[in-house]
Coordinates of C-alpha atoms and ligand atoms in Angstrom, one line a residue:
X1 CA 132.0 141.9 113.3
X2 CA 134.3 139.6 115.2
X3 CA 137.1 141.8 116.6
X4 CA 140.4 140.2 117.0
X5 CA 141.1 140.3 120.7
X6 CA 144.4 142.2 120.2
X7 CA 143.0 144.7 117.8
X8 CA 142.5 148.1 119.3
X9 CA 140.0 150.5 117.9
X10 CA 141.0 154.2 117.7
X11 CA 139.6 157.5 116.7
X12 CA 141.8 158.7 113.9
X13 CA 140.9 162.4 113.4
X14 CA 143.5 162.7 110.6
X15 CA 141.7 160.1 108.6
X16 CA 138.4 161.6 107.5
X17 CA 136.4 158.6 106.5
X18 CA 133.1 159.1 104.7
X19 CA 130.2 156.6 104.9
X20 CA 129.1 157.3 101.3
X21 CA 131.4 154.9 99.6
X22 CA 130.9 151.3 98.5
X23 CA 130.2 150.2 102.0
X24 CA 127.0 152.3 101.9
X25 CA 125.5 149.6 99.6
X26 CA 125.1 147.4 102.7
X27 CA 126.3 144.1 104.0
X28 CA 125.1 142.1 100.9
X29 CA 128.0 143.8 99.1
X30 CA 130.4 144.7 102.0
X31 CA 130.9 141.8 104.4
X32 CA 132.2 143.1 107.8
X33 CA 135.6 141.5 108.3
X34 CA 138.4 142.4 110.7
X35 CA 142.0 142.2 109.7
X36 CA 144.3 139.7 111.4
X37 CA 147.3 141.5 113.0
X38 CA 150.9 141.0 112.0
X39 CA 153.8 141.1 114.5
X40 CA 156.6 143.6 114.5
X41 CA 155.3 145.8 111.7
X42 CA 157.6 148.2 109.9
X43 CA 157.5 150.5 106.9
X44 CA 158.8 149.2 103.7
X45 CA 157.8 152.0 101.3
X46 CA 156.0 155.3 101.6
X47 CA 154.5 157.2 98.8
X48 CA 154.9 160.8 99.8
X49 CA 153.4 162.2 96.5
X50 CA 150.2 160.3 97.1
X51 CA 150.1 161.2 100.8
X52 CA 150.0 164.9 99.7
X53 CA 147.4 164.3 97.0
X54 CA 145.2 162.6 99.6
X55 CA 145.6 165.4 102.1
X56 CA 147.0 163.2 104.8
X57 CA 149.2 164.7 107.6
X58 CA 152.8 165.5 106.9
X59 CA 154.0 163.3 109.8
X60 CA 152.0 160.3 108.6
X61 CA 155.1 158.1 108.2
X62 CA 156.2 158.9 111.7
X63 CA 152.9 157.9 113.3
X64 CA 152.8 154.5 115.0
X65 CA 149.0 154.4 114.6
X66 CA 149.3 154.9 110.9
X67 CA 151.8 152.0 110.7
X68 CA 149.4 149.9 112.7
X69 CA 146.3 150.9 110.7
X70 CA 148.0 150.2 107.3
X71 CA 149.2 146.8 108.5
X72 CA 145.7 145.8 109.8
X73 CA 146.8 146.0 113.4
X74 CA 144.3 148.7 114.3
X75 CA 140.7 149.6 113.4
X76 CA 139.1 153.0 112.9
X77 CA 136.2 153.6 115.2
X78 CA 132.8 153.6 113.5
X79 CA 134.1 152.3 110.2
X80 CA 134.2 148.5 110.1
X81 CA 136.5 147.0 107.6
X82 CA 134.9 144.8 105.0
X83 CA 135.5 142.3 102.2
X84 CA 133.4 142.3 99.1
X85 CA 132.0 139.4 97.1
X86 CA 132.5 139.0 93.4
X87 CA 132.7 136.1 90.9
X88 CA 134.3 135.9 87.5
X89 CA 135.7 134.1 84.5
X90 CA 139.3 132.9 84.9
X91 CA 141.3 131.9 81.8
X92 CA 138.1 131.8 79.8
X93 CA 136.1 129.6 82.3
X94 CA 133.4 130.5 84.7
X95 CA 135.0 130.3 88.1
X96 CA 132.0 131.0 90.3
X97 CA 132.4 132.9 93.5
X98 CA 135.7 134.5 94.3
X99 CA 135.7 137.8 96.2
X100 CA 138.2 139.8 98.2
X101 CA 140.2 136.9 99.5
X102 CA 143.0 139.0 100.9
X103 CA 141.8 142.5 100.4
X104 CA 140.2 144.4 103.3
X105 CA 138.5 147.7 102.6
X106 CA 138.9 150.5 105.1
X107 CA 136.1 152.5 103.5
X108 CA 136.1 155.8 101.6
X109 CA 138.4 158.6 102.5
X110 CA 137.4 162.2 102.0
X111 CA 140.2 163.8 100.0
X112 CA 140.8 167.0 98.1
X113 CA 140.1 165.0 94.9
X114 CA 136.8 163.5 96.1
X115 CA 136.2 160.1 97.8
X116 CA 138.9 157.5 97.5
X117 CA 138.5 154.0 98.7
X118 CA 141.3 152.6 100.8
X119 CA 142.1 148.9 100.7
X120 CA 144.7 146.8 102.5
X121 CA 146.0 143.8 100.4
X122 CA 147.3 141.0 102.5
X123 CA 145.8 141.9 105.9
X124 CA 144.5 138.4 106.6
X125 CA 141.8 135.9 105.7
X126 CA 138.2 136.9 104.8
X127 CA 135.1 134.9 104.1
X128 CA 136.3 134.8 100.5
X129 CA 139.7 133.4 101.1
X130 CA 138.7 129.9 100.0
X131 CA 141.9 127.9 100.5
X132 CA 144.2 131.0 100.6
X133 CA 145.9 132.4 103.7
X134 CA 144.7 136.0 103.0
X135 CA 148.3 137.2 103.0
X136 CA 150.7 138.8 100.4
X137 CA 154.4 138.4 100.4
X138 CA 157.0 141.2 100.4
X139 CA 158.1 140.4 96.9
X140 CA 154.7 140.7 95.3
X141 CA 153.7 143.7 97.4
X142 CA 156.8 145.7 96.2
X143 CA 155.9 144.7 92.7
X144 CA 152.4 146.0 93.0
X145 CA 153.4 149.2 94.8
X146 CA 156.0 150.1 92.2
X147 CA 153.9 149.1 89.2
X148 CA 150.9 151.1 90.3
X149 CA 152.9 154.3 90.7
X150 CA 154.9 153.6 87.5
X151 CA 151.6 153.4 85.6
X152 CA 150.4 156.6 87.2
X153 CA 153.6 158.3 86.2
X154 CA 153.1 157.2 82.7
X155 CA 149.7 158.8 82.7
X156 CA 147.8 155.5 82.4
X157 CA 144.7 155.0 84.6
X158 CA 145.4 152.7 87.5
X159 CA 144.7 152.0 91.2
X160 CA 147.3 153.7 93.3
X161 CA 149.5 152.5 96.2
X162 CA 150.1 154.6 99.3
X163 CA 152.5 152.4 101.2
X164 CA 153.8 148.9 101.9
X165 CA 154.4 147.7 105.4
X166 CA 156.2 144.5 106.3
X167 CA 156.4 142.0 109.1
X168 CA 158.8 139.1 109.8
X169 CA 155.7 136.7 109.9
X170 CA 156.3 133.8 107.6
X171 CA 154.2 133.1 104.6
X172 CA 154.4 129.9 102.6
X173 CA 154.5 130.1 98.8
X174 CA 157.0 128.1 96.7
X175 CA 159.5 129.1 99.4
X176 CA 159.0 130.6 102.8
X177 CA 158.7 134.4 102.5
X178 CA 157.7 137.2 104.8
X179 CA 154.4 139.0 104.9
X180 CA 153.6 142.5 103.7
X181 CA 150.5 144.7 103.2
X182 CA 150.0 147.2 100.4
X183 CA 147.6 150.0 101.0
X184 CA 145.8 150.5 97.6
X185 CA 143.8 153.6 96.7
X186 CA 141.2 154.1 94.0
X187 CA 137.9 155.9 93.5
X188 CA 136.4 152.4 93.2
X189 CA 137.5 148.8 93.3
X190 CA 134.4 147.5 91.5
X191 CA 135.2 144.8 89.0
X192 CA 133.4 143.2 86.1
X193 CA 133.2 140.2 88.4
X194 CA 131.0 142.1 90.9
X195 CA 128.3 142.4 88.3
X196 CA 128.8 138.8 87.2
X197 CA 128.3 137.7 90.7
X198 CA 124.9 139.2 91.3
X199 CA 123.7 138.3 87.8
X200 CA 124.7 134.7 88.1
X201 CA 122.8 134.4 91.4
X202 CA 119.7 136.0 90.0
X203 CA 120.0 138.9 92.5
X204 CA 118.6 141.5 90.1
X205 CA 117.8 144.1 92.7
X206 CA 121.4 143.9 94.0
X207 CA 122.7 144.0 90.4
X208 CA 120.7 147.2 89.9
X209 CA 121.8 148.8 93.1
X210 CA 125.5 148.1 92.2
X211 CA 125.0 149.6 88.7
X212 CA 123.3 152.6 90.3
X213 CA 126.1 153.0 92.8
X214 CA 128.7 153.1 90.0
X215 CA 126.7 155.6 88.0
X216 CA 125.9 158.0 90.8
X217 CA 129.2 157.8 92.6
X218 CA 131.6 157.7 89.6
X219 CA 129.9 158.5 86.3
X220 CA 127.7 161.6 87.1
X221 CA 127.4 162.3 83.4
X222 CA 125.1 159.3 83.1
X223 CA 123.0 160.1 86.2
X224 CA 120.1 161.7 84.3
X225 CA 119.4 158.6 82.3
X226 CA 116.8 156.3 83.8
X227 CA 116.0 152.6 83.4
X228 CA 117.5 150.4 80.7
X229 CA 119.0 153.5 79.0
X230 CA 121.2 154.1 82.0
X231 CA 122.6 150.6 82.0
X232 CA 123.3 150.7 78.3
X233 CA 125.2 154.0 78.8
X234 CA 127.1 152.4 81.7
X235 CA 128.1 149.5 79.4
X236 CA 129.1 151.9 76.7
X237 CA 131.2 154.0 79.1
X238 CA 133.0 150.9 80.5
X239 CA 133.7 149.8 76.9
X240 CA 135.2 153.1 75.9
X241 CA 137.4 153.3 79.0
X242 CA 138.6 149.8 78.6
X243 CA 139.4 150.4 74.9
X244 CA 141.4 153.4 75.8
X245 CA 143.2 151.6 78.6
X246 CA 144.1 148.7 76.2
X247 CA 145.6 151.2 73.7
X248 CA 147.7 152.8 76.5
X249 CA 148.9 149.4 77.7
X250 CA 149.9 148.3 74.2
X251 CA 151.6 151.6 73.4
X252 CA 153.9 151.4 76.5
X253 CA 154.5 147.6 76.2
X254 CA 152.6 146.6 79.3
X255 CA 151.5 143.0 79.7
X256 CA 149.0 142.4 82.6
X257 CA 149.3 138.7 82.7
X258 CA 146.0 137.7 84.4
X259 CA 143.2 139.5 82.5
X260 CA 140.4 137.5 84.2
X261 CA 137.1 139.3 84.5
X262 CA 137.6 139.6 88.3
X263 CA 140.7 141.7 87.6
X264 CA 139.0 144.2 85.3
X265 CA 137.9 147.5 86.7
X266 CA 134.6 149.1 85.7
X267 CA 136.3 152.5 85.8
X268 CA 138.9 151.4 83.3
X269 CA 141.8 151.4 85.8
X270 CA 144.7 149.0 85.7
X271 CA 143.9 146.6 88.6
X272 CA 145.5 143.7 90.4
X273 CA 149.2 143.7 89.6
X274 CA 150.4 140.1 89.7
X275 CA 152.7 138.5 87.1
X276 CA 152.7 141.6 84.9
X277 CA 155.7 142.7 82.8
X278 CA 156.7 145.8 80.9
X279 CA 158.3 144.4 77.7
X280 CA 162.1 144.5 77.3
X281 CA 162.7 143.3 73.8
X282 CA 159.6 143.6 71.6
X283 CA 157.7 140.4 71.2
X284 CA 154.0 140.6 70.3
X285 CA 153.6 137.0 71.5
X286 CA 155.2 137.6 74.8
X287 CA 153.6 135.7 77.8
X288 CA 154.6 137.2 81.1
X289 CA 152.7 134.8 83.3
X290 CA 154.5 131.5 83.6
X291 CA 151.2 129.8 84.6
X292 CA 149.6 130.9 81.3
X293 CA 150.5 127.9 79.3
X294 CA 148.2 128.6 76.4
X295 CA 149.3 132.2 76.1
X296 CA 145.7 133.4 76.5
X297 CA 147.0 136.7 78.0
X298 CA 150.0 137.2 75.7
X299 CA 150.8 140.9 75.0
X300 CA 149.2 141.1 71.5
X301 CA 146.0 139.3 72.7
X302 CA 145.2 141.8 75.4
X303 CA 142.8 144.0 73.4
X304 CA 140.9 141.0 72.2
X305 CA 140.7 139.6 75.7
X306 CA 139.4 142.9 77.0
X307 CA 136.6 142.7 74.4
X308 CA 135.8 139.2 75.5
X309 CA 135.7 140.3 79.1
X310 CA 133.4 143.2 78.1
X311 CA 130.9 140.7 76.7
X312 CA 130.9 138.9 80.1
X313 CA 130.0 142.3 81.7
X314 CA 127.4 142.9 79.0
X315 CA 125.9 139.5 79.7
X316 CA 125.8 140.3 83.4
X317 CA 124.0 143.6 82.8
X318 CA 121.4 142.1 80.4
X319 CA 118.7 141.6 83.2
X320 CA 118.7 145.4 83.5
X321 CA 118.0 146.1 79.9
X322 CA 115.0 145.1 77.9
X323 CA 116.6 144.8 74.5
X324 CA 119.8 143.1 73.3
X325 CA 120.5 145.4 70.4
X326 CA 121.6 148.6 72.2
X327 CA 123.8 146.5 74.5
X328 CA 125.5 144.9 71.5
X329 CA 125.9 148.3 70.0
X330 CA 127.6 149.5 73.2
X331 CA 130.0 146.6 73.1
X332 CA 130.7 146.9 69.4
X333 CA 131.9 150.5 70.0
X334 CA 135.1 148.8 71.2
X335 CA 135.8 147.8 67.6
X336 CA 136.2 151.4 66.5
X337 CA 137.3 152.9 69.8
X338 CA 140.3 150.6 70.3
X339 CA 141.9 151.0 66.8
X340 CA 141.3 154.7 66.9
X341 CA 142.9 155.1 70.3
X342 CA 145.8 152.8 69.2
X343 CA 146.4 154.7 66.0
X344 CA 146.4 158.0 67.8
X345 CA 148.7 156.6 70.5
X346 CA 151.2 155.3 67.9
X347 CA 151.1 158.6 65.9
X348 CA 152.0 160.4 69.1
X349 CA 154.9 158.0 69.8
X350 CA 156.1 158.6 66.2
X351 CA 155.5 162.4 66.4
X352 CA 153.3 162.4 63.4
X353 CA 151.0 165.3 62.7
X354 CA 147.5 164.8 61.2
X355 CA 146.3 161.5 59.9
X356 CA 147.5 160.0 56.6
X357 CA 146.6 156.8 54.8
X358 CA 149.9 155.1 55.1
X359 CA 150.3 155.7 58.9
X360 CA 149.0 152.3 60.0
X361 CA 151.3 150.5 57.5
X362 CA 154.2 152.5 58.8
X363 CA 153.4 151.4 62.4
X364 CA 152.9 147.8 61.4
X365 CA 156.1 147.5 59.5
X366 CA 158.0 149.1 62.4
X367 CA 156.5 146.6 64.8
X368 CA 157.5 143.8 62.5
X369 CA 161.1 145.1 62.4
X370 CA 161.2 145.4 66.2
X371 CA 159.8 141.9 66.5
X372 CA 162.3 140.4 64.1
X373 CA 165.3 141.7 66.1
X374 CA 163.6 141.7 69.5
X375 CA 164.6 145.4 69.8
X376 CA 164.1 146.8 73.2
X377 CA 160.8 148.6 73.1
X378 CA 161.4 151.4 75.5
X379 CA 165.0 152.2 74.4
X380 CA 163.9 152.2 70.8
X381 CA 161.2 154.8 71.3
X382 CA 163.4 157.0 73.5
X383 CA 166.3 156.9 71.0
X384 CA 163.9 157.6 68.1
X385 CA 162.6 160.7 70.0
X386 CA 166.2 161.9 70.6
X387 CA 167.1 161.3 67.0
X388 CA 164.2 163.3 65.7
X389 CA 165.2 166.2 67.9
X390 CA 168.9 165.9 66.9
X391 CA 168.0 165.6 63.3
X392 CA 167.2 169.3 63.2
X393 CA 170.9 169.9 63.1
X394 CA 172.7 166.6 62.5
X395 CA 172.9 164.1 59.6
X396 CA 174.0 161.2 61.9
X397 CA 171.1 161.6 64.3
X398 CA 169.6 158.2 63.6
X399 CA 172.7 156.1 64.1
X400 CA 171.9 155.2 67.8
X401 CA 168.5 154.0 66.7
X402 CA 169.9 152.0 63.8
X403 CA 172.4 150.4 66.1
X404 CA 169.6 148.6 67.9
X405 CA 168.8 146.5 64.9
X406 CA 170.5 143.4 63.5
X407 CA 168.8 143.8 60.2
X408 CA 170.0 147.4 59.6
X409 CA 168.7 147.4 56.0
X410 CA 165.2 146.8 57.3
X411 CA 165.5 149.8 59.6
X412 CA 167.1 152.0 57.0
X413 CA 164.2 151.3 54.5
X414 CA 161.7 152.0 57.2
X415 CA 163.5 155.2 58.3
X416 CA 163.4 156.6 54.8
X417 CA 159.6 156.3 54.8
X418 CA 159.4 157.6 58.3
X419 CA 161.4 160.8 57.6
X420 CA 159.4 161.5 54.5
X421 CA 156.2 161.3 56.5
X422 CA 157.6 163.3 59.4
X423 CA 158.6 166.2 57.1
X424 CA 161.6 168.4 57.6
X425 CA 159.9 171.1 59.7
X426 CA 159.8 171.5 63.5
X427 CA 162.0 168.5 64.2
X428 CA 163.1 170.1 67.5
X429 CA 159.6 170.6 68.9
X430 CA 158.4 167.3 67.5
X431 CA 161.3 165.5 69.2
X432 CA 160.6 167.4 72.5
X433 CA 156.9 166.2 72.3
X434 CA 158.1 162.6 71.6
X435 CA 160.3 162.8 74.7
X436 CA 157.2 163.6 76.7
X437 CA 155.3 160.6 75.1
X438 CA 158.0 157.9 75.1
X439 CA 159.3 157.3 78.7
X440 CA 162.9 156.9 79.5
X441 CA 162.2 154.8 82.5
X442 CA 159.9 151.8 82.9
X443 CA 159.6 149.2 85.6
X444 CA 161.6 146.5 84.0
X445 CA 161.4 143.1 85.7
X446 CA 165.1 143.1 86.7
X447 CA 164.8 146.5 88.4
X448 CA 161.9 145.3 90.5
X449 CA 163.9 142.2 91.2
X450 CA 167.0 144.1 92.4
X451 CA 164.8 146.3 94.6
X452 CA 163.1 143.2 96.1
X453 CA 166.4 141.4 96.8
X454 CA 167.7 144.4 98.7
X455 CA 164.4 144.7 100.5
X456 CA 164.5 141.1 101.6
X457 CA 167.9 141.9 103.1
X458 CA 166.3 144.8 105.0
X459 CA 167.4 147.7 102.8
X460 CA 164.5 149.6 101.3
X461 CA 166.4 152.4 99.7
X462 CA 166.1 151.1 96.1
X463 CA 162.3 150.7 96.4
X464 CA 162.1 154.3 97.5
X465 CA 164.5 155.6 94.8
X466 CA 162.8 153.6 92.0
X467 CA 159.5 155.0 93.1
X468 CA 160.7 158.6 92.6
X469 CA 162.2 157.8 89.2
X470 CA 159.2 155.9 88.0
X471 CA 156.8 158.7 89.1
X472 CA 158.6 161.0 86.6
X473 CA 159.5 158.5 83.8
X474 CA 159.8 161.1 81.1
X475 CA 162.5 163.2 83.0
X476 CA 166.2 162.7 83.0
X477 CA 167.5 161.2 86.3
X478 CA 171.3 161.5 85.8
X479 CA 172.1 159.6 89.0
X480 CA 170.0 156.6 87.8
X481 CA 171.1 156.5 84.2
X482 CA 171.8 152.8 84.5
X483 CA 168.1 152.1 85.2
X484 CA 167.3 153.4 81.7
X485 CA 169.6 150.8 80.0
X486 CA 168.9 147.5 78.4
X487 CA 167.9 144.6 80.5
X488 CA 170.9 142.4 81.5
X489 CA 171.2 138.8 80.3
X490 CA 169.9 137.4 83.6
X491 CA 166.6 139.3 83.3
X492 CA 165.2 136.7 80.9
X493 CA 165.5 134.0 83.5
X494 CA 163.2 135.8 86.0
X495 CA 160.1 133.7 86.3
X496 CA 157.0 135.4 87.4
X497 CA 154.0 133.2 88.3
X498 CA 150.7 133.9 89.9
X499 CA 152.1 133.0 93.3
X500 CA 152.0 136.2 95.3
Ligands
AMP1 P1 144.1 136.9 91.6 O1 144.5 135.9 90.6 O2 145.3 137.5 92.4 O3 143.4 138.0 90.9 O4 143.2 136.3 92.7 C1 142.0 135.5 92.3 C2 141.2 135.2 93.6 O5 142.0 134.5 94.5 C3 140.7 136.4 94.3 O6 139.5 136.1 94.8 C4 141.8 136.6 95.4 O7 141.2 137.3 96.5 C5 142.1 135.2 95.8 N1 143.4 135.0 96.4 C6 144.6 135.1 95.7 N2 145.6 134.9 96.6 C7 145.0 134.7 97.8 C8 145.5 134.4 99.2 N3 146.8 134.3 99.4 N4 144.6 134.3 100.1 C9 143.3 134.3 99.9 N5 142.8 134.6 98.7 C10 143.6 134.8 97.7
MG2 MG1 142.5 139.6 91.4

């Protein structure tokens, strides 16, 4: 590895790295690459909850060597940083080789919850940077940091974010911005695109080694299976996880924005937060990525796109299987797993017990009513939960929900059906359960934007406060009541592109 001349190497006894992670696959997979230092590094955001989960020292945020490490200004002895190669389909087209163009992996950390891979995003160019600069800007780094932890707070599988560090170094995007580095944490960052890469190059031994790594390191339940059976089981497992992830995204109103196969995690984690958006007013056709002119990744299309992406993964795994039929069956399991997970998710949101025939129509008619009036998705569900609880002892409980609609007669008609289905019993406990299912706080675009504006001016307090609220999104946070409100008028003018 070419060490940058200014880059000191240090023993970091508080950072128990373990050689058994992804890097263990060897240099065909993990290309040794040193970070490029950034001047005058400073902390932007620190995730204390994750620090504790990872078992890192309590004075971590006071340590200069931690700041240096997480900015890419220091190396850990004996654990070379690396970039990994992957390929993928972008916007439905084969894009060929991509790879970690601005992600540098520190390796696997031994934690109380098993091995966790650590990755710096924005720590400088790699052999896979193509024409990019290997950097990330402060704006997009804060967006990724907050969204990862908001997702985790919502109970949705995701990569995590330990910290953001910043530097005055300039980075050219549409405007000149400043550089930042996010430290991401996940059991694995393996993407569908990693498999597509080795399959497309005809590197079948490598393809098998990668699949075996994912199974042995992350899916121990499949370990006893051998040969083609193992890889069919792998495809089935990824399909199931992806189906569940899609149901969770849809239920909370999350729009990823760039569901290319290189942004899909084989562990079913939400991965690569770019131009994402949590919906404000409900619109099934919402496109959050301003570069997505066709609306390929519109909110309502996400499950279908996930299914398409799974076929790319299935295609890539074919050389490891001798028969197409079981692979197709594994993929087809999406067609039952997704609707089942979605139905269950919506029943939870509505507080419905058991399964009745009219449930799906009840949900579909509700979504149509929300769509017609662009009712705020999060406020609706929260008010509905409160109303169900209040309705145990008030006849006006549903007024605040009704107020969200312009077509009140549509809501009234729906509400009659809903109350009938809900039944009169246990409204209090049902409402309580709904309040633990329907979050009060989500990371609305305008909240992220306000935090970013302050951060650009050198004030990181809102990033840190938002983090704490979003990590407990079902709780009341009386001092931050305003963050649970409707998006202001100017929120609709925020344009989020791929540029990050
Ligand atoms: P994304 O759309 O962010 O998932 O990125 C697609 C590909 O472009 C990945 O291979 C990234 O590593 C690469 N990439 C994106 N931005 C940069 C950048 N600023 N420098 C180098 N590579 C980048
Ligand atoms: Mg990506």
